[in-house]
Coordinates of C-alpha atoms in Angstrom, one line a residue:
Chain A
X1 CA -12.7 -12.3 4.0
X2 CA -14.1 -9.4 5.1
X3 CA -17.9 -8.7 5.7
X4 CA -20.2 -6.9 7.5
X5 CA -23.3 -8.2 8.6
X6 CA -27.3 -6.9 8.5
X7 CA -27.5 -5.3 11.9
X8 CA -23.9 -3.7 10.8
X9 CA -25.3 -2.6 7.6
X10 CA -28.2 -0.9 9.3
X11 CA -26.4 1.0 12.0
X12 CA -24.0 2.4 8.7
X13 CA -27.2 3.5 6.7
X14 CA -27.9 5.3 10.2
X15 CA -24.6 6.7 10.1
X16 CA -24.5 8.0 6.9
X17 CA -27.5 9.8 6.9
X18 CA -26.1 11.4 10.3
X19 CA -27.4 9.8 13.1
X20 CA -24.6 7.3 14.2
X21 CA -24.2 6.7 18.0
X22 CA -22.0 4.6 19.5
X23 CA -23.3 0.4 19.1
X24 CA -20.5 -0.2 16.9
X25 CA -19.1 -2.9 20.1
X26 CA -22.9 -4.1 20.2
X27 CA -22.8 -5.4 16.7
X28 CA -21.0 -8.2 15.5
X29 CA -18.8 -7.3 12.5
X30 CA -16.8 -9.7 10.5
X31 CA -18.5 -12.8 9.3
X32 CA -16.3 -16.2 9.7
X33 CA -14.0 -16.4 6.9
X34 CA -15.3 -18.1 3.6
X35 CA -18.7 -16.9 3.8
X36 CA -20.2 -16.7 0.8
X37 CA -21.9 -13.4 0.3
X38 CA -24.4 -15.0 -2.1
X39 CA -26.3 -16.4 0.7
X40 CA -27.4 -12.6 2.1
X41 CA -30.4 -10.8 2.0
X42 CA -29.0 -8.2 -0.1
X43 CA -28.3 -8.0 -3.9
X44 CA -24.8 -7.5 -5.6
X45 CA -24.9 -4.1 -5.7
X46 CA -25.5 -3.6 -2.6
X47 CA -22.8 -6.4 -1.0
X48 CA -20.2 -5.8 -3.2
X49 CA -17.9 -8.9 -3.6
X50 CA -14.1 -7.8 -4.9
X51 CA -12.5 -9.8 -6.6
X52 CA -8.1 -9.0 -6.5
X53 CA -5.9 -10.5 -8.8
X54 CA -2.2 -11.6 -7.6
X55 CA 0.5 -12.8 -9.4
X56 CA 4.3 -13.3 -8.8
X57 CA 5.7 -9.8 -9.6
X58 CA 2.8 -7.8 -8.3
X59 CA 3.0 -4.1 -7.6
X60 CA 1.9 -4.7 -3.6
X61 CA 0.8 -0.8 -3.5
X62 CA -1.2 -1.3 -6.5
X63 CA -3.5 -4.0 -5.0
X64 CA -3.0 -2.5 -1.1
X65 CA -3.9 1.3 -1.9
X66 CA -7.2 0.5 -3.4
X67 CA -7.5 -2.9 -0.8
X68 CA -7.3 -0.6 2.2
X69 CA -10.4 1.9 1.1
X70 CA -12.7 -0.8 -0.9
X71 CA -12.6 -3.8 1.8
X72 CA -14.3 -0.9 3.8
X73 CA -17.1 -0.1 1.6
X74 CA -20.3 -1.8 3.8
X75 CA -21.2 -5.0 3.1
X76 CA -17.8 -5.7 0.5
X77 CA -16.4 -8.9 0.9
X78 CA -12.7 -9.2 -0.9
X79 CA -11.0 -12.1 -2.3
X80 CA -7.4 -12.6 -3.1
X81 CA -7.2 -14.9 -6.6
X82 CA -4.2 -16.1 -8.8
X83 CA -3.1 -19.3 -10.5
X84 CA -2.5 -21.2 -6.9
X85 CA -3.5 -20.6 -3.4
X86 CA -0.5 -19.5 -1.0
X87 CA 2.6 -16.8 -1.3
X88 CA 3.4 -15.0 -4.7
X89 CA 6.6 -12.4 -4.4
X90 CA 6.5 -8.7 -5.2
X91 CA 8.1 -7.2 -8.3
X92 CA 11.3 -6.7 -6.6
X93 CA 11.7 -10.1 -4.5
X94 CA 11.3 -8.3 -0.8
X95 CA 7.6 -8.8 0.1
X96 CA 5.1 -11.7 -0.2
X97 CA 1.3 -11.4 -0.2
X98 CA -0.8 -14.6 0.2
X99 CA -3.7 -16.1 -2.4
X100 CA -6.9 -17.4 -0.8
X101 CA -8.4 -18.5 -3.6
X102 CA -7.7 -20.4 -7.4
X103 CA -8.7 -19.3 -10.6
X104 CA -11.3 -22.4 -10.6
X105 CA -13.0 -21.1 -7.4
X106 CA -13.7 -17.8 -8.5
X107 CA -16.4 -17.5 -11.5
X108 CA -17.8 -14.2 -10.7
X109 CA -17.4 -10.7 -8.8
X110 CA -19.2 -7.3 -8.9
X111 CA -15.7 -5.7 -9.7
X112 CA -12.3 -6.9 -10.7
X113 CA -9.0 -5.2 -9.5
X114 CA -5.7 -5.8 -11.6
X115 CA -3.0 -4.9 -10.3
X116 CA 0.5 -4.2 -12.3
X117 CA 4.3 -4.8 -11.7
X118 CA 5.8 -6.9 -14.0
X119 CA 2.9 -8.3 -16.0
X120 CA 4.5 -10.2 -18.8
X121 CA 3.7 -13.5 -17.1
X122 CA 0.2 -12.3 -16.4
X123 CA 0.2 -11.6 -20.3
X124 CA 1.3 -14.6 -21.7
X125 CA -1.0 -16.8 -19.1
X126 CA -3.8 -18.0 -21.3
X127 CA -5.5 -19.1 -17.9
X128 CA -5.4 -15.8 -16.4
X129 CA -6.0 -13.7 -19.4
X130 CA -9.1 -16.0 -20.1
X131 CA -10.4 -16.0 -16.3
X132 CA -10.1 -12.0 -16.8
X133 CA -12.5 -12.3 -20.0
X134 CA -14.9 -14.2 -18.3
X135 CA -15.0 -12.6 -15.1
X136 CA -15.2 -9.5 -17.0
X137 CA -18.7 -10.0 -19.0
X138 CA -20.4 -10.2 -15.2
X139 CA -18.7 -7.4 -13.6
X140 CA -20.3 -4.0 -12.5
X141 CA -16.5 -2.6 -12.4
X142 CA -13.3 -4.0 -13.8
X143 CA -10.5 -1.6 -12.6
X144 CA -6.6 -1.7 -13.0
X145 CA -3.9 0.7 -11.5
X146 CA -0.8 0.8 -13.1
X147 CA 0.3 -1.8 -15.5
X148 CA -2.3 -3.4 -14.7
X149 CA -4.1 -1.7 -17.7
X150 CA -2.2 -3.6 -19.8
X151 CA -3.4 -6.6 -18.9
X152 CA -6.6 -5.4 -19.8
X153 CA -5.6 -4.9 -22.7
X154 CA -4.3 -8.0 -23.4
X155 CA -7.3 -9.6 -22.6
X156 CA -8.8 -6.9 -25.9
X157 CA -10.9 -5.2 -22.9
X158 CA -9.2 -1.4 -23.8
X159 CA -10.2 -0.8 -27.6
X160 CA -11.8 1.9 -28.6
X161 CA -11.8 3.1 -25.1
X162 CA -9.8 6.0 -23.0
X163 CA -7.5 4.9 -20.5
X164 CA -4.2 5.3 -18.1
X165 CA -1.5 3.6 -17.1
X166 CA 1.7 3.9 -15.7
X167 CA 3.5 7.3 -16.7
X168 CA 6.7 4.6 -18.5
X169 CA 4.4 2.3 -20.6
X170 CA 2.3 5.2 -21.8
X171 CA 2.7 4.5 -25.2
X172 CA 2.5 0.7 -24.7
X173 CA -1.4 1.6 -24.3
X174 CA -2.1 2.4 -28.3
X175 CA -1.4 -1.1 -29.0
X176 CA -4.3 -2.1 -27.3
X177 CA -6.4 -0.1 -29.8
X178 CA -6.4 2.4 -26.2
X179 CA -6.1 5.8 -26.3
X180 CA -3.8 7.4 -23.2
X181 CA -5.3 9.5 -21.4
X182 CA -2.8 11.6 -19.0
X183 CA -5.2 10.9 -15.5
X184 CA -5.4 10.3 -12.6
X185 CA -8.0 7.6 -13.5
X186 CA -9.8 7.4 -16.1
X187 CA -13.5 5.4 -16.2
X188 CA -14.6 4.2 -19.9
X189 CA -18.1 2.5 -19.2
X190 CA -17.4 0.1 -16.8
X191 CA -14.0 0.1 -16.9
X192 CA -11.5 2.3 -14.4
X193 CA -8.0 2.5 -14.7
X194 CA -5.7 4.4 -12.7
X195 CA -2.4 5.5 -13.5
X196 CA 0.9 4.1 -11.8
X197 CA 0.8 2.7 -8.0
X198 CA -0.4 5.4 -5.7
X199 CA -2.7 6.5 -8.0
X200 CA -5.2 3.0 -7.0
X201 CA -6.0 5.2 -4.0
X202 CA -7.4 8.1 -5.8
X203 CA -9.0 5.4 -8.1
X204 CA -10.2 3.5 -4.9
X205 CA -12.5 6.6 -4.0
X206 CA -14.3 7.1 -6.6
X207 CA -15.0 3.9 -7.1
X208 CA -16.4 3.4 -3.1
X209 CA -18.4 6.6 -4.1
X210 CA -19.9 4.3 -7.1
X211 CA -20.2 0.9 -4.8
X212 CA -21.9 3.1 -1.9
X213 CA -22.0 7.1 -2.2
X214 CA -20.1 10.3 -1.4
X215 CA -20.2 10.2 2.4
X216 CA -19.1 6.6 2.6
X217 CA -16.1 7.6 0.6
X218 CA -15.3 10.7 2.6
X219 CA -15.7 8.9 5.4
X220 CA -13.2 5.9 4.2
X221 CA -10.5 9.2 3.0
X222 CA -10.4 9.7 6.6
X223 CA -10.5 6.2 7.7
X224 CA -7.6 6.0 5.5
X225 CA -6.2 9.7 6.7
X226 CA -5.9 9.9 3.1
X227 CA -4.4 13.8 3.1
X228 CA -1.5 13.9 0.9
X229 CA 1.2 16.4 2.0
X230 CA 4.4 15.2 0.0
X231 CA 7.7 16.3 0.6
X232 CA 8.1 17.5 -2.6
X233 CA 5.9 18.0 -5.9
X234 CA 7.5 15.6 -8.4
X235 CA 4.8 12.7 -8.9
X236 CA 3.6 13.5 -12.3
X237 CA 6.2 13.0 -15.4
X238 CA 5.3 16.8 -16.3
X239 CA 6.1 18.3 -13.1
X240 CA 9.6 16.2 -12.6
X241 CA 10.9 17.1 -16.0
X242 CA 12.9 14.7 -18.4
X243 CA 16.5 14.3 -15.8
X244 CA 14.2 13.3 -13.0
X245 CA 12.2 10.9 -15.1
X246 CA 15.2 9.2 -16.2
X247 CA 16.6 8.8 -12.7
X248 CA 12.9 7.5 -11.8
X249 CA 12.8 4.4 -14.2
X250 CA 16.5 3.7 -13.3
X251 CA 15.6 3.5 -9.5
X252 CA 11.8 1.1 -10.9
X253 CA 14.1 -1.5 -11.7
X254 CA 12.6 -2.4 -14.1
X255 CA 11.8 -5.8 -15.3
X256 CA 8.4 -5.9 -16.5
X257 CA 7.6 -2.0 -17.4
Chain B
X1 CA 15.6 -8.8 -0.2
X2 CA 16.6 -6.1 -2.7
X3 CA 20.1 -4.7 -3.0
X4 CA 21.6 -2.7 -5.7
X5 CA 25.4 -3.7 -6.9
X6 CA 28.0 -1.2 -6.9
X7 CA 27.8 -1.1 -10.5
X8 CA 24.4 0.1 -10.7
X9 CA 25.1 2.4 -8.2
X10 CA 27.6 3.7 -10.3
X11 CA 25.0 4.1 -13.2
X12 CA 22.7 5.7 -9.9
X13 CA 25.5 8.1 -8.9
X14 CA 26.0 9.2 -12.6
X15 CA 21.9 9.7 -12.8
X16 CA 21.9 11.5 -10.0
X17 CA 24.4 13.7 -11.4
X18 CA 22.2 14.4 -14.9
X19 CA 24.2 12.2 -17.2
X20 CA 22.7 9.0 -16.8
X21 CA 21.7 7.1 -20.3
X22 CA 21.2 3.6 -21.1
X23 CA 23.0 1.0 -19.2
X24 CA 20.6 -0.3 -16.7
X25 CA 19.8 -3.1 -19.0
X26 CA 23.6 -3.7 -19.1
X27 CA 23.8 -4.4 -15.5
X28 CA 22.9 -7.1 -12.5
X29 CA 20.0 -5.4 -10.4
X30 CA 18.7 -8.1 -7.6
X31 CA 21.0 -9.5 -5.0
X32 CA 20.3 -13.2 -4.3
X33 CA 17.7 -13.2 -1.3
X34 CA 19.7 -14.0 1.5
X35 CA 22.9 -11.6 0.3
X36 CA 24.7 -9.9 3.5
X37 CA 25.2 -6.4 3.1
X38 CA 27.8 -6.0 5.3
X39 CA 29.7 -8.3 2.6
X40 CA 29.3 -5.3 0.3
X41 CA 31.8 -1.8 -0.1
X42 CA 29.9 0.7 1.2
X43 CA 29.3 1.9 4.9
X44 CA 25.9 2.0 6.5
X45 CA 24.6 5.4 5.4
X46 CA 25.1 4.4 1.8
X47 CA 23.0 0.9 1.7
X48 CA 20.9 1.1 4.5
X49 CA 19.5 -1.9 5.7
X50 CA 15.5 -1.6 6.3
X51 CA 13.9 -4.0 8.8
X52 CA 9.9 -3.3 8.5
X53 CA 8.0 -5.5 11.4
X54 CA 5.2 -7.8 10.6
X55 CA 2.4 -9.2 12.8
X56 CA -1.0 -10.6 13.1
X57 CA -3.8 -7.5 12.8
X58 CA -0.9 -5.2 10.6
X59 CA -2.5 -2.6 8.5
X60 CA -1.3 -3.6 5.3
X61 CA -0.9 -0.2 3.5
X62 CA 1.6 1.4 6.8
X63 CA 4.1 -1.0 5.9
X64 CA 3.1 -1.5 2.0
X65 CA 3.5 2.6 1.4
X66 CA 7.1 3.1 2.8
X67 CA 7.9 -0.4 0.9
X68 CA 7.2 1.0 -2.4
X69 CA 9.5 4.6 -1.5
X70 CA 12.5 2.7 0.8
X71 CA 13.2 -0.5 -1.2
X72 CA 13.9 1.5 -4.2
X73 CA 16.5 4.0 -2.7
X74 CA 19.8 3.0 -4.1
X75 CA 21.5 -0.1 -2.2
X76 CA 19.2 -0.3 0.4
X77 CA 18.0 -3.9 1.5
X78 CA 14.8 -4.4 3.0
X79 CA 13.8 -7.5 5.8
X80 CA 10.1 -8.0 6.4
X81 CA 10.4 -9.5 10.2
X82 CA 8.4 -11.2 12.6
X83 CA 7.4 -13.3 15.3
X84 CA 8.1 -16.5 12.9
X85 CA 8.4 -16.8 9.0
X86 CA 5.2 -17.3 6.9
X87 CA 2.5 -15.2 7.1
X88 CA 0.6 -13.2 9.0
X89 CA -2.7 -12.1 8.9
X90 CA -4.3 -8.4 7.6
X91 CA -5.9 -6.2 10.7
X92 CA -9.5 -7.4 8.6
X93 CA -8.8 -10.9 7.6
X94 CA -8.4 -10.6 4.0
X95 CA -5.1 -10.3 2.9
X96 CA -1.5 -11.9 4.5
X97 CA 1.6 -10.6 3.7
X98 CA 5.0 -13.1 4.1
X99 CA 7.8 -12.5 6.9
X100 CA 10.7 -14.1 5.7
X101 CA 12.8 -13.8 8.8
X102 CA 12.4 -14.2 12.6
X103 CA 13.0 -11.6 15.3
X104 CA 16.0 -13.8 16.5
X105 CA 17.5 -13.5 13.0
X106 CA 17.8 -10.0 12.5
X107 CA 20.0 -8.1 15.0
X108 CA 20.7 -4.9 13.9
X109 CA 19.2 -2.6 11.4
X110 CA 20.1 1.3 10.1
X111 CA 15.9 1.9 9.7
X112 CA 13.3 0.0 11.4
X113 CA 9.7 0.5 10.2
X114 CA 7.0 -0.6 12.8
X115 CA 3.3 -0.3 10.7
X116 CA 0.3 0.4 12.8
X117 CA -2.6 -1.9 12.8
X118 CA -4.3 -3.7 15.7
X119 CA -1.0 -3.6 17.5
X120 CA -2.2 -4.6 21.2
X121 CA -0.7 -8.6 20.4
X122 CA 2.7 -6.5 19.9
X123 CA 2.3 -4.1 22.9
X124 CA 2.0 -6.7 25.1
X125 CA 4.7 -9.2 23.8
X126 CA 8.1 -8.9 25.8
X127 CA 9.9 -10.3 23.0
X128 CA 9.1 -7.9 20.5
X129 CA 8.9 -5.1 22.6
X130 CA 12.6 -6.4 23.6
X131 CA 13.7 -6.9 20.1
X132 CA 12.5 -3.5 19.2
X133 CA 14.2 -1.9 22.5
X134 CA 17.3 -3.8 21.4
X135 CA 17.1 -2.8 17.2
X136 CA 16.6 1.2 18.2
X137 CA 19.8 1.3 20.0
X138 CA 21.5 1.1 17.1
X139 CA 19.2 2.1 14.2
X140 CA 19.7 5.8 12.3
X141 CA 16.3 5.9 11.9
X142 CA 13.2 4.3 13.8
X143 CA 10.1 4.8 12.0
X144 CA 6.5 4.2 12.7
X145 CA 3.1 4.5 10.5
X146 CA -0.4 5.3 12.0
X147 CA -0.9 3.6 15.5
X148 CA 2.4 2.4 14.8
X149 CA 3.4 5.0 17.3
X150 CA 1.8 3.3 20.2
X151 CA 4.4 0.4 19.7
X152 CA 6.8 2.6 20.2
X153 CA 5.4 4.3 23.2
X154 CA 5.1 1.0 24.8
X155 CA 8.5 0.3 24.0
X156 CA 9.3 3.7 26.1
X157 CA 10.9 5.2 22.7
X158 CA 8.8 8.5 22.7
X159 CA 9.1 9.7 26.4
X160 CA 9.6 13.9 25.9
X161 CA 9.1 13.1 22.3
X162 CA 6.6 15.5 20.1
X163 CA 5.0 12.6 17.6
X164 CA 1.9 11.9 15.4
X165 CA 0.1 8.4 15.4
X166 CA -3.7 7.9 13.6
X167 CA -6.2 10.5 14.5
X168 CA -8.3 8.4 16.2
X169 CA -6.1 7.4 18.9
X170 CA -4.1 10.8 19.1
X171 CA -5.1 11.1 22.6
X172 CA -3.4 7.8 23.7
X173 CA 0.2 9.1 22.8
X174 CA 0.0 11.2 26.4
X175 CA 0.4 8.0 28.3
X176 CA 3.8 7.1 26.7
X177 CA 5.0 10.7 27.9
X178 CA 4.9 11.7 24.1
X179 CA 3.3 15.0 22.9
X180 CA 1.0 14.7 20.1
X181 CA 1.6 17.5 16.7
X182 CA -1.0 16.9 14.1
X183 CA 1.4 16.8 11.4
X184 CA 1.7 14.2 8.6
X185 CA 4.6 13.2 10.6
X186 CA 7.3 14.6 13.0
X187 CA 11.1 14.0 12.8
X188 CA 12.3 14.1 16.8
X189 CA 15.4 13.5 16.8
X190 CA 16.1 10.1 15.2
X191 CA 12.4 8.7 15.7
X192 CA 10.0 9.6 13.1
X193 CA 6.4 9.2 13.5
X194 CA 4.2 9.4 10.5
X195 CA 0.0 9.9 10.7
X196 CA -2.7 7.2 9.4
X197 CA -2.2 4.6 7.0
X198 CA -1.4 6.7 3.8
X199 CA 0.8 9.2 6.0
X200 CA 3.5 6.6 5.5
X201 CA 4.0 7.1 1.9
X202 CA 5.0 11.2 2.9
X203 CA 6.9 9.9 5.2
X204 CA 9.2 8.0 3.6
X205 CA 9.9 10.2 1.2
X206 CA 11.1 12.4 3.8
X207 CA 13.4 9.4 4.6
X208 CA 14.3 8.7 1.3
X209 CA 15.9 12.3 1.3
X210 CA 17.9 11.6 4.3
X211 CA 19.2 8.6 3.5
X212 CA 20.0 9.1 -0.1
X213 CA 18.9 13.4 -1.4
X214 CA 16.5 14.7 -2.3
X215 CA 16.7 14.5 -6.1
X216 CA 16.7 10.6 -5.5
X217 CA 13.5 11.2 -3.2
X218 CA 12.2 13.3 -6.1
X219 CA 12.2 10.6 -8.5
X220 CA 10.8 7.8 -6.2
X221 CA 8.3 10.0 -5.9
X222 CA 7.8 10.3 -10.0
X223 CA 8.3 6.5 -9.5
X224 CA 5.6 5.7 -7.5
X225 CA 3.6 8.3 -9.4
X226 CA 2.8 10.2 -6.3
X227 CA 0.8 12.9 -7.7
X228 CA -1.8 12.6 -5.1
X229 CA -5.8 13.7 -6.7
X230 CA -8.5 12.9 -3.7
X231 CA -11.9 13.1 -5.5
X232 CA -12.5 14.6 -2.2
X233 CA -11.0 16.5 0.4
X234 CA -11.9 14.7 3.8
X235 CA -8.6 12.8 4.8
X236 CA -8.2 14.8 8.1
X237 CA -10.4 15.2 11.0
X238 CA -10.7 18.9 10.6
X239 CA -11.4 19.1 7.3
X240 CA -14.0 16.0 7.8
X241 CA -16.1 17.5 10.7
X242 CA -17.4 15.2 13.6
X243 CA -20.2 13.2 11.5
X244 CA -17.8 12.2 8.6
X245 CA -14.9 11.5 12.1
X246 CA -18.0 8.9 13.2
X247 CA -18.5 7.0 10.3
X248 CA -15.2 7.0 9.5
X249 CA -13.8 4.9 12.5
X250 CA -17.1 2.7 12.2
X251 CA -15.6 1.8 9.0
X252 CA -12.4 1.0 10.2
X253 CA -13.5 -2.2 11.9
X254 CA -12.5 -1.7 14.6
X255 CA -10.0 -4.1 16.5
X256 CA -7.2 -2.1 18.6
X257 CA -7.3 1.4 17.3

C-alpha cells in the first residue's frame, strides 16, 4: 500500500503551487503497509483510496497503465482485491500479479478500477458482480479500461449512459442498454471508461486531474514519461483498416473478447 | 508461457498475407506452461524466446508495456525470471507480480527485457549481473525500459554505446561509458534502450517489427489499441519545464532513480 503522509502532503501543495525545494529525503514517504487511510486527518477526497480489481485472466496493462499514474496522486493509497488473496494469471498464462486483499475486506473506495481480459468469469461471479454494485453506490469514480466496461455492464451500471470499450467488443456494449462511444475515454457522471489496454493511461490522467488538479497530472505524464512516439500510426480500428484489424484479433488470442 | 502452434502460425502466415478468415476458433492457441521451444519446428528468429527480469522495487509498467506487444508476436514464448519463483514486490509496495522461474533455470534467451525500477538491489548482485553478462552473449536482442539502462551499464553492456534511460537519471549513463540521446529509445547495435516507463510500449513495437514485420507490429499495435491521447502534453522534460520536472520526480517516490 502506498501512501503519503501529512508533512509529504504539505511539501506537494508547496510544489504544486511552484515553490518545491529539495526536502523530499527529509520527509518520510510511504506509510507501513496496511494502514488504513480512514485514520488521517484528511477527508476522502482528498486521500483518495483505489480500489483495483483482479481476477484470473486480467489484462495486466489494463490495471498497470492506470496503477502506475494514480498510485502517484498525493495522499492515494491503492489496494489490489479479487475473490482470494495471492497470485491470479494474466489472460494469456505468462504473467502473475498478486491480491492483497478479499472481497470481504474491502466495503468501500473513493474509486473503482476494472480492468478487462477475459471477463466471462468476472461476469458470471455473482460475488464479484455484487461486490462491484455495492462498492459502486459509495464511489466518487468507478472506471474500467477495456473489457472491463463490460463488467460494468453486467453489474446494469452502463444503461442509459455513453461509454467505450475495447475496439472488438464494440457492439457487445448496446446490450448493456450502453451506447458506444468511439473514445479514448469516455466519463458518464461518475463513471469513466476507457477504451482497450493502453488507453487506461490516457484514462488515468484525467482522472488524477479529477482526484488532484491539472499540474499534478502534468507532473505524473512526466513521472511516467508519458510521450507517445509509436513506431507506426495503427492503434485505432479506423486508422489500421479492416486487413489489419483482422490480423489484430487473430494475434489477441482471444478467449474472453 | 505463451507459444503459438505451427498451425496457428499457419493461419498467422496466411493473415499476414491478407487472406486470413475464420479458423482461429478451429485451432490450439496456448502451449502447456512449461512447453520447450526448442522441441518446436522453427529456428530462433521465428519463435523467439523472451526472458523479461523480475526483482524487488521493478517498475511494474517497464516490463508490463513490452509484455502486452512481445507475448503476442507469433510463436514467441515469454519467461518472467528472477532471483527465486514467487513474487516480488512493486518499486511502491502495492502491487507484486509472479516470477515463475529462477535465474539458474533459464540459460539462454533470443530477447532479454531488463525493466527499470529501483534497480540498485540488481546493480549490486553478482549473480544477476552474471546471469545477465552470461544471457547477452547469446541473445538477438537485449532490451531495457527506463532506468533499466543502468543495469545494463553496470553489467558493462553499454560501454561506447549511444542509449536512453529515464529523464531523471540521464546523467548517470556517462559513468557506464554510454552516451546519452534523448530519444524514446536507441537501437545500437543489438542493445536497445528505451526512455521512462511508458517508452517501453514504443519500444517494443520497434521489436516486434524486427522480430516478426512490420504489418504484424502494426496490428499489435491495433491490438493493444495504441492510439495514444494525453489530456496533456507534458510527458518530456522539455515540453514540462523545470517546475512541472520538480514535482514530477517528487511524485515518483523516490527509491533508486
Amino acid at each position: 500500500m502506498f501512501t503519503v503522509d501529512v508533512k509529504r502532503r504539505t511539501v506537494l501543495r508547496a510544489a504544486a503551487a511552484g515553490g518545491v525545494g529539495a526536502g523530499l529525503a527529509a520527509t518520510g514517504v510511504a506509510a507501513p503497509a496496511g494502514a488504513d487511510r480512514r485514520t488521517g486527518t484528511d477527508g476522502p477526497a482528498r486521500r483518495p483510496r483505489i480500489a483495483v480489481l483482479l481476477f484470473d485472466g486480467v489484462t495486466p496493462i489494463d490495471a498497470i497503465g492506470p496503477y502506475e499514474v494514480l498510485c502517484r496522486v498525493p495522499g492515494a493509497s491503492m489496494l489490489t482485491v479479487g475473490k482470494r488473496t495471492g497470485p491470479v494469471r494474466s489472460d494469456n498464462g505468462v504473467l502473475t500479479l498478486g491480491v492483497d486483499h478479499t472481497l470481504r475486506d474491502v466495503r468501500w473506495a473513493d474509486v473503482l478500477l476494472v480492468p478487462g481480459g477475459n471477463v466471462r468469469g468476472v461476469q458470471a461471479d455473482p460475488a464479484m458482480i455484487g461486490w462491484i454494485q455495492q462498492l459502486h453506490r459509495r464511489t466518487t469514480w468507478t472506471v474500467s479500461v477495456c473489457t472491463g466496461a463490460l463488467v460494468l455492464g453486467t453489474a446494469g451500471l452502463l444503461r442509459g449512459l455513453r461509454a467505450t470499450t475495447y475496439w472488438g467488443v464494440q457492439t457487445q456494449l448496446a446490450q448493456f442498454g450502453a451506447t458506444f462511444v468511439p473514445h479514448r475515454f469516455v466519463e458518464s457522471g461518475r463513471i469513466i471508461t476507457a477504451a482497450g489496454m493502453s488507453a487506461g493511461i490516457d484514462m488515468a490522467l484525467h482522472l488524477a486531474a479529477k482526484l488532484a488538479d491539472d499540474r499534478i497530472a502534468q507532473a505524473l505524464q512526466l513521472t511516467v514519461q508519458y510521450d507517445p512516439q509509436p513506431p507506426f500510426d495503427t492503434g485505432s480500428p479506423d486508422k489500421a483498416g479492416p486487413e489489419l484489424q483482422r490480423l489484430a484479433l487473430e494475434l489477441l488470442n482471444p478467449g474472453g473478447r
